Coordinates of C-alpha atoms in Angstrom, one line a residue:
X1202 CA 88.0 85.6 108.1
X1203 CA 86.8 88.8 110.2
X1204 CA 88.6 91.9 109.2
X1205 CA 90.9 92.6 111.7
X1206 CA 90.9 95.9 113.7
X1207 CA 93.4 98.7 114.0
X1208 CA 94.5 100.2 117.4
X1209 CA 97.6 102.3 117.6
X1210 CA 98.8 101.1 114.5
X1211 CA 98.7 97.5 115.3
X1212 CA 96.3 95.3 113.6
X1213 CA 94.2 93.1 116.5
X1214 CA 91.6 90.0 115.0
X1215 CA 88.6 90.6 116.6
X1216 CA 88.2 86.7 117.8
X1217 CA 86.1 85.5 120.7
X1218 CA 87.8 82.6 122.7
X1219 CA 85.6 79.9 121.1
X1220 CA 86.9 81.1 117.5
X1221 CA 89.9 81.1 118.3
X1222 CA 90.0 77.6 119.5
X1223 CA 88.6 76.8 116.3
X1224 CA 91.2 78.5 114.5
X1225 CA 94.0 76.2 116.3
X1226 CA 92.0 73.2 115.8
X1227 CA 91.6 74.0 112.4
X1228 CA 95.7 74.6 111.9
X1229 CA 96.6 71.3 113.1
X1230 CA 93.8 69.5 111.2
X1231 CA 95.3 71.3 108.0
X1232 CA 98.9 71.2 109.1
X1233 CA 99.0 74.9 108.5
X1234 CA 101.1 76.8 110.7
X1235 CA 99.6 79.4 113.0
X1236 CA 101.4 81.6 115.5
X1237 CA 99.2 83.5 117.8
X1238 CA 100.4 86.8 119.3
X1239 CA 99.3 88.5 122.0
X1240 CA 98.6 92.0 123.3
X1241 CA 98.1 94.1 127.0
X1242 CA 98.7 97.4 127.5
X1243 CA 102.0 96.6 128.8
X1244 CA 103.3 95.1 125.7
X1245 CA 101.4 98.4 123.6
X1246 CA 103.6 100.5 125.3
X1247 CA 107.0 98.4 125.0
X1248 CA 106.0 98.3 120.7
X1249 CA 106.6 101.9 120.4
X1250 CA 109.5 101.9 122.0
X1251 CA 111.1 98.3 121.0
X1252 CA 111.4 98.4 116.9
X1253 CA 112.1 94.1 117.0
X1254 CA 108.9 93.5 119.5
X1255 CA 106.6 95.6 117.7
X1256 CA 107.9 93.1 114.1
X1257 CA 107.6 90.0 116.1
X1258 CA 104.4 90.8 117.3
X1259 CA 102.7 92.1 114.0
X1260 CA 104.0 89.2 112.0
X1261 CA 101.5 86.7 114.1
X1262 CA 99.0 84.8 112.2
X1263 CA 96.8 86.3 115.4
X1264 CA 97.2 89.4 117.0
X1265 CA 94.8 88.9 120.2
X1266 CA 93.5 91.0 123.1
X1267 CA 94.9 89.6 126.3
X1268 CA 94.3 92.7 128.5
X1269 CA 91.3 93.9 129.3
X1270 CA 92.4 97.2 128.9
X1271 CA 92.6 96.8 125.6
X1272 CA 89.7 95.9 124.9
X1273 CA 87.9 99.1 126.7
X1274 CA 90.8 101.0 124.3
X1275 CA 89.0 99.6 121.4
X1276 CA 85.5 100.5 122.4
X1277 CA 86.8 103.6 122.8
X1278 CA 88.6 104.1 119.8
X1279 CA 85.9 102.8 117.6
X1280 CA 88.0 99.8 117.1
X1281 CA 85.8 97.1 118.9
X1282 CA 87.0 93.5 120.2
X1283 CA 84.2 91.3 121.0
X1284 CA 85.9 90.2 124.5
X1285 CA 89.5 89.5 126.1
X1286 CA 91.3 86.5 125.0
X1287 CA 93.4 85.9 127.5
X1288 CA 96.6 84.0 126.9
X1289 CA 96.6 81.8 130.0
X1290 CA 92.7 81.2 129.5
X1291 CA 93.7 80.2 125.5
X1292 CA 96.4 78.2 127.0
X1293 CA 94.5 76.2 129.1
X1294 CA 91.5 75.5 126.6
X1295 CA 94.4 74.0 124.1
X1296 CA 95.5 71.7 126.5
X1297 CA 92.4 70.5 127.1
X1298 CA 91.7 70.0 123.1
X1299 CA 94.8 68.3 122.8
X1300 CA 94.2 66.1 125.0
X1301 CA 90.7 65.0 123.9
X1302 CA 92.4 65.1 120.1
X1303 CA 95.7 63.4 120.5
X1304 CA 97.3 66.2 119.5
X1305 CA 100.8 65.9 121.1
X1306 CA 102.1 69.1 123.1
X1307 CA 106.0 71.0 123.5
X1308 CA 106.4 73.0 126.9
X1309 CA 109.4 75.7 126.4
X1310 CA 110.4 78.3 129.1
X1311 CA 110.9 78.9 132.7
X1312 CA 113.4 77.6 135.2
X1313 CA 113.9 74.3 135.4
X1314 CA 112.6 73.7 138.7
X1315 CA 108.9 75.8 137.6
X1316 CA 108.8 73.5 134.6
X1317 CA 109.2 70.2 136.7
X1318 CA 106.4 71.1 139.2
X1319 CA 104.1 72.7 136.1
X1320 CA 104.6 69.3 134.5
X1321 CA 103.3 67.5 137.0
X1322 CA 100.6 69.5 137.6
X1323 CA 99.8 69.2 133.9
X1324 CA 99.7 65.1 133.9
X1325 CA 97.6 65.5 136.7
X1326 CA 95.2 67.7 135.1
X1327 CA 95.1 66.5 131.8
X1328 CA 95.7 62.9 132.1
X1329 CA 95.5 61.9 129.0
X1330 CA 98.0 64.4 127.1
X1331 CA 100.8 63.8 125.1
X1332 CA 103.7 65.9 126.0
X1333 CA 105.9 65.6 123.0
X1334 CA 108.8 67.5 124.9
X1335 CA 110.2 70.3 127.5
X1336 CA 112.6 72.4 127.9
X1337 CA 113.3 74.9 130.3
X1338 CA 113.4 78.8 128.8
X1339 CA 117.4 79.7 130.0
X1340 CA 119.3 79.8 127.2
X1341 CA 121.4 81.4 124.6
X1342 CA 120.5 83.4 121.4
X1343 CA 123.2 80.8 119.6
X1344 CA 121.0 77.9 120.8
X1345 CA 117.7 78.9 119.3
X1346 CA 118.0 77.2 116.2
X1347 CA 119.2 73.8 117.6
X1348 CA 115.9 74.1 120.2
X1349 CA 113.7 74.4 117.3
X1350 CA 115.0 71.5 115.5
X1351 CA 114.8 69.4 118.4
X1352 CA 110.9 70.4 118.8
X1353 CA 110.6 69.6 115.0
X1354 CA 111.6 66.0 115.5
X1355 CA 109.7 66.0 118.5
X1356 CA 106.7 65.8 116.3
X1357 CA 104.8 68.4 118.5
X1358 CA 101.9 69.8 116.8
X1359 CA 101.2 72.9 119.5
X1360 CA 104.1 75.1 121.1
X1361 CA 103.9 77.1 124.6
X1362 CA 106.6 79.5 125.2
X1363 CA 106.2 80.6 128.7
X1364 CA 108.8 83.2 128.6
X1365 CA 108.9 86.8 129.0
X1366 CA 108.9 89.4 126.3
X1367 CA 110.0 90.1 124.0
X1368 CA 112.3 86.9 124.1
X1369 CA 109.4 84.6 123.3
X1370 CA 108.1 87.0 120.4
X1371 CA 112.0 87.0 118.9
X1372 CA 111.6 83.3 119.1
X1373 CA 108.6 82.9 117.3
X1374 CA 109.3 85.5 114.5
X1375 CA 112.7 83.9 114.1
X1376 CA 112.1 80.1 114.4
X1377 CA 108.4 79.5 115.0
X1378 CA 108.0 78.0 111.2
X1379 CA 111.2 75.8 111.8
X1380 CA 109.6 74.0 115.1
X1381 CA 107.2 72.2 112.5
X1382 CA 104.2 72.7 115.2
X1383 CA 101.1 73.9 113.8
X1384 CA 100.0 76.5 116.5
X1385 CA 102.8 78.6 118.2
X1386 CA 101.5 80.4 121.5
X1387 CA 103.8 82.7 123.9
X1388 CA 102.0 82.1 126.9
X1389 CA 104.6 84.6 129.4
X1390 CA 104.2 83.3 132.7
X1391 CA 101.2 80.9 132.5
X1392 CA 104.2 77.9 133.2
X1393 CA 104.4 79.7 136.8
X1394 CA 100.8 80.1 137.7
X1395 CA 100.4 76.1 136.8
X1396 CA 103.1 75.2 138.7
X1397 CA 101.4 77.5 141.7
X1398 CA 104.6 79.9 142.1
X1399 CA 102.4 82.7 141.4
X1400 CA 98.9 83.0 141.7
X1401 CA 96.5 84.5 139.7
X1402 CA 94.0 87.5 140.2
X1403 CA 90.4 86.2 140.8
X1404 CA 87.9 86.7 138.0
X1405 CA 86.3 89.9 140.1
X1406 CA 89.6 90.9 139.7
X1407 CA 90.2 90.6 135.9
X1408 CA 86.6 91.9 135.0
X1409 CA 87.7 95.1 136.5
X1410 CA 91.0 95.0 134.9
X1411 CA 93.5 94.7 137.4
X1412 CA 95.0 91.5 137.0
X1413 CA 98.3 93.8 137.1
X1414 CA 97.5 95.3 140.2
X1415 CA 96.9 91.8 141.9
X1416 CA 100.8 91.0 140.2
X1417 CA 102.0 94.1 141.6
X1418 CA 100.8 93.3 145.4
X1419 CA 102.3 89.9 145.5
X1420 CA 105.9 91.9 144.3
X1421 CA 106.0 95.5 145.1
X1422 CA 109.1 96.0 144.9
X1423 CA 110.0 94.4 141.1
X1424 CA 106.7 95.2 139.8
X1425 CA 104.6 98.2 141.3
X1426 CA 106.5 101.3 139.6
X1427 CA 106.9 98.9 136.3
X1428 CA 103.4 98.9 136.5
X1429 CA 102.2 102.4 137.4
X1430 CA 104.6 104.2 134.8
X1431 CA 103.2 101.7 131.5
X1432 CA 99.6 102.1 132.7
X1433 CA 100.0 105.8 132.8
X1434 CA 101.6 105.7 129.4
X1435 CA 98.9 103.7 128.0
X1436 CA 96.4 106.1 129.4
X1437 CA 98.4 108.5 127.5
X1438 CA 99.1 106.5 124.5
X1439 CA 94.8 106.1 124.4
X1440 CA 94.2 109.9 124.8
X1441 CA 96.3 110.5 121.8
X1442 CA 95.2 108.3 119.6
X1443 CA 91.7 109.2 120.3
X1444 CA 92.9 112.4 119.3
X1445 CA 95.2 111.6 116.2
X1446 CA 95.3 107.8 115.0
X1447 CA 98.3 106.0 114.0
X1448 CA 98.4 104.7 110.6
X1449 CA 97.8 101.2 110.4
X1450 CA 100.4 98.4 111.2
X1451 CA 100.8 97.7 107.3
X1452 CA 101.5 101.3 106.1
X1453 CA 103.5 101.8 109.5
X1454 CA 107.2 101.5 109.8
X1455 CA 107.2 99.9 112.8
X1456 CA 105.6 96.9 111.0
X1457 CA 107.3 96.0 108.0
X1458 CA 106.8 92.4 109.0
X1459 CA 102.7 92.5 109.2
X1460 CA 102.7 90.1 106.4
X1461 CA 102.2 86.8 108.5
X1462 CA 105.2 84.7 108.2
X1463 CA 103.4 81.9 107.9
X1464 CA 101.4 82.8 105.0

């Protein structure tokens, strides 16, 4: 395996897409579990200051680059990523695999209505996929553990959590194991691009790395400030670490849990 790569404190593996496919494949072939975490700026800045995310996140099997900004951050740290793994893109290339594999699927998050019209879009897509199960992602804390038993004797070998953070991290670090699937990915709000609720920023648009500003246009009022005060703190956060490095994730106590729980 390639050594992973420390930026502010958190250890990132250094994947390109196609690897990482492989890596998945590879976990359901063995029936080894494999939950894959995933990193933008935004969520950077929401580890310092949220103890139980920055856990959740660093006790992933796979710690990936999802933003583009990152991976400028680690060129310019001298911590390099070979190229942005994007969590909808990952997403996406999984379903297709399963698909061609047989390798039956569990959809968990978004309201009920999004996951309706994403399913449909799914069977109409990939044709030929085996949707083990669905749930919509509105419920309590007190119902977690019931969920994940229900996806264990759903017999799904690969989970999407379209949810928001940190709720879907949480999940994971707390129940991912118990599901039974092989390959646990938090995909946020891929479920609502799928379904066409939101749309996403074309690929001129995510090469320059503004995917958030393309969010932030279609809602200013719920997202543009959100957006402008993490970017500026992870401008911030990249100046200072250039500066002074955090100690790695394993020696850091913001990561007591960077031993992979599935290990």
């Amino acid at each position: 395996m390639t050594g992973r790569q420390t930026l502010f404190g958190v250890e990132l593996d250094p994947l390109t897409m196609d690897e990482t496919v492989a890596r998945c494949l590879a976990a359901v072939r063995d029936g080894s579990p494999l939950e894959i975490g995933v990193v933008n700026a935004a969520k950077l800045v929401n580890m310092r200051r949220d103890d139980r995310l920055a856990k959740a996140v660093s006790g992933c099997d796979l710690v990936l680059a999802d933003g583009q900004a990152v991976v400028w951050a680690g060129r310019v740290l001298r911590a390099p990523l070979p190229e942005r793994v994007a969590g909808i893109d990952l997403f996406l290339r999984l379903l297709a695999e399963a698909e061609t594999s047989g390798i039956p699927v569990y959809f968990l998050g978004a309201k009920e209505e999004v996951l309706e019209r994403m399913l449909l879009r799914v069977a109409d897509r990939f044709p030929g996929l085996k949707v083990a199960g669905s749930r919509n992602g509105y419920f309590d804390d007190s119902e977690q553990a019931e969920i994940a038993d229900g996806i264990a004797r759903s017999g799904a070998q690969m989970l999407f959590l379209g949810m928001t953070s940190p709720k879907k991290e949480i999940f994971t670090a707390a129940y991912g194991t118990r599901t039974g699937a092989s390959v646990v990915h938090g995909v946020g709000g891929s479920f609502d691009i799928l379904a066409g609720v939101t749309k996403r920023a074309p690929e001129s648009w995510q090469r320059l790395g503004l995917e958030w500003l393309y969010r932030a246009l279609q809602e200013p009022r719920r997202l543009g400030r959100r957006y402008l005060t993490t970017n500026a703190s992870f401008l911030l956060m990249t100046a200072r670490e250039f500066v002074r490095p955090t100690p790695s994730a394993a020696a850091s106590s913001a990561s007591t849990a960077s031993t992979n729980r599935s290990r």
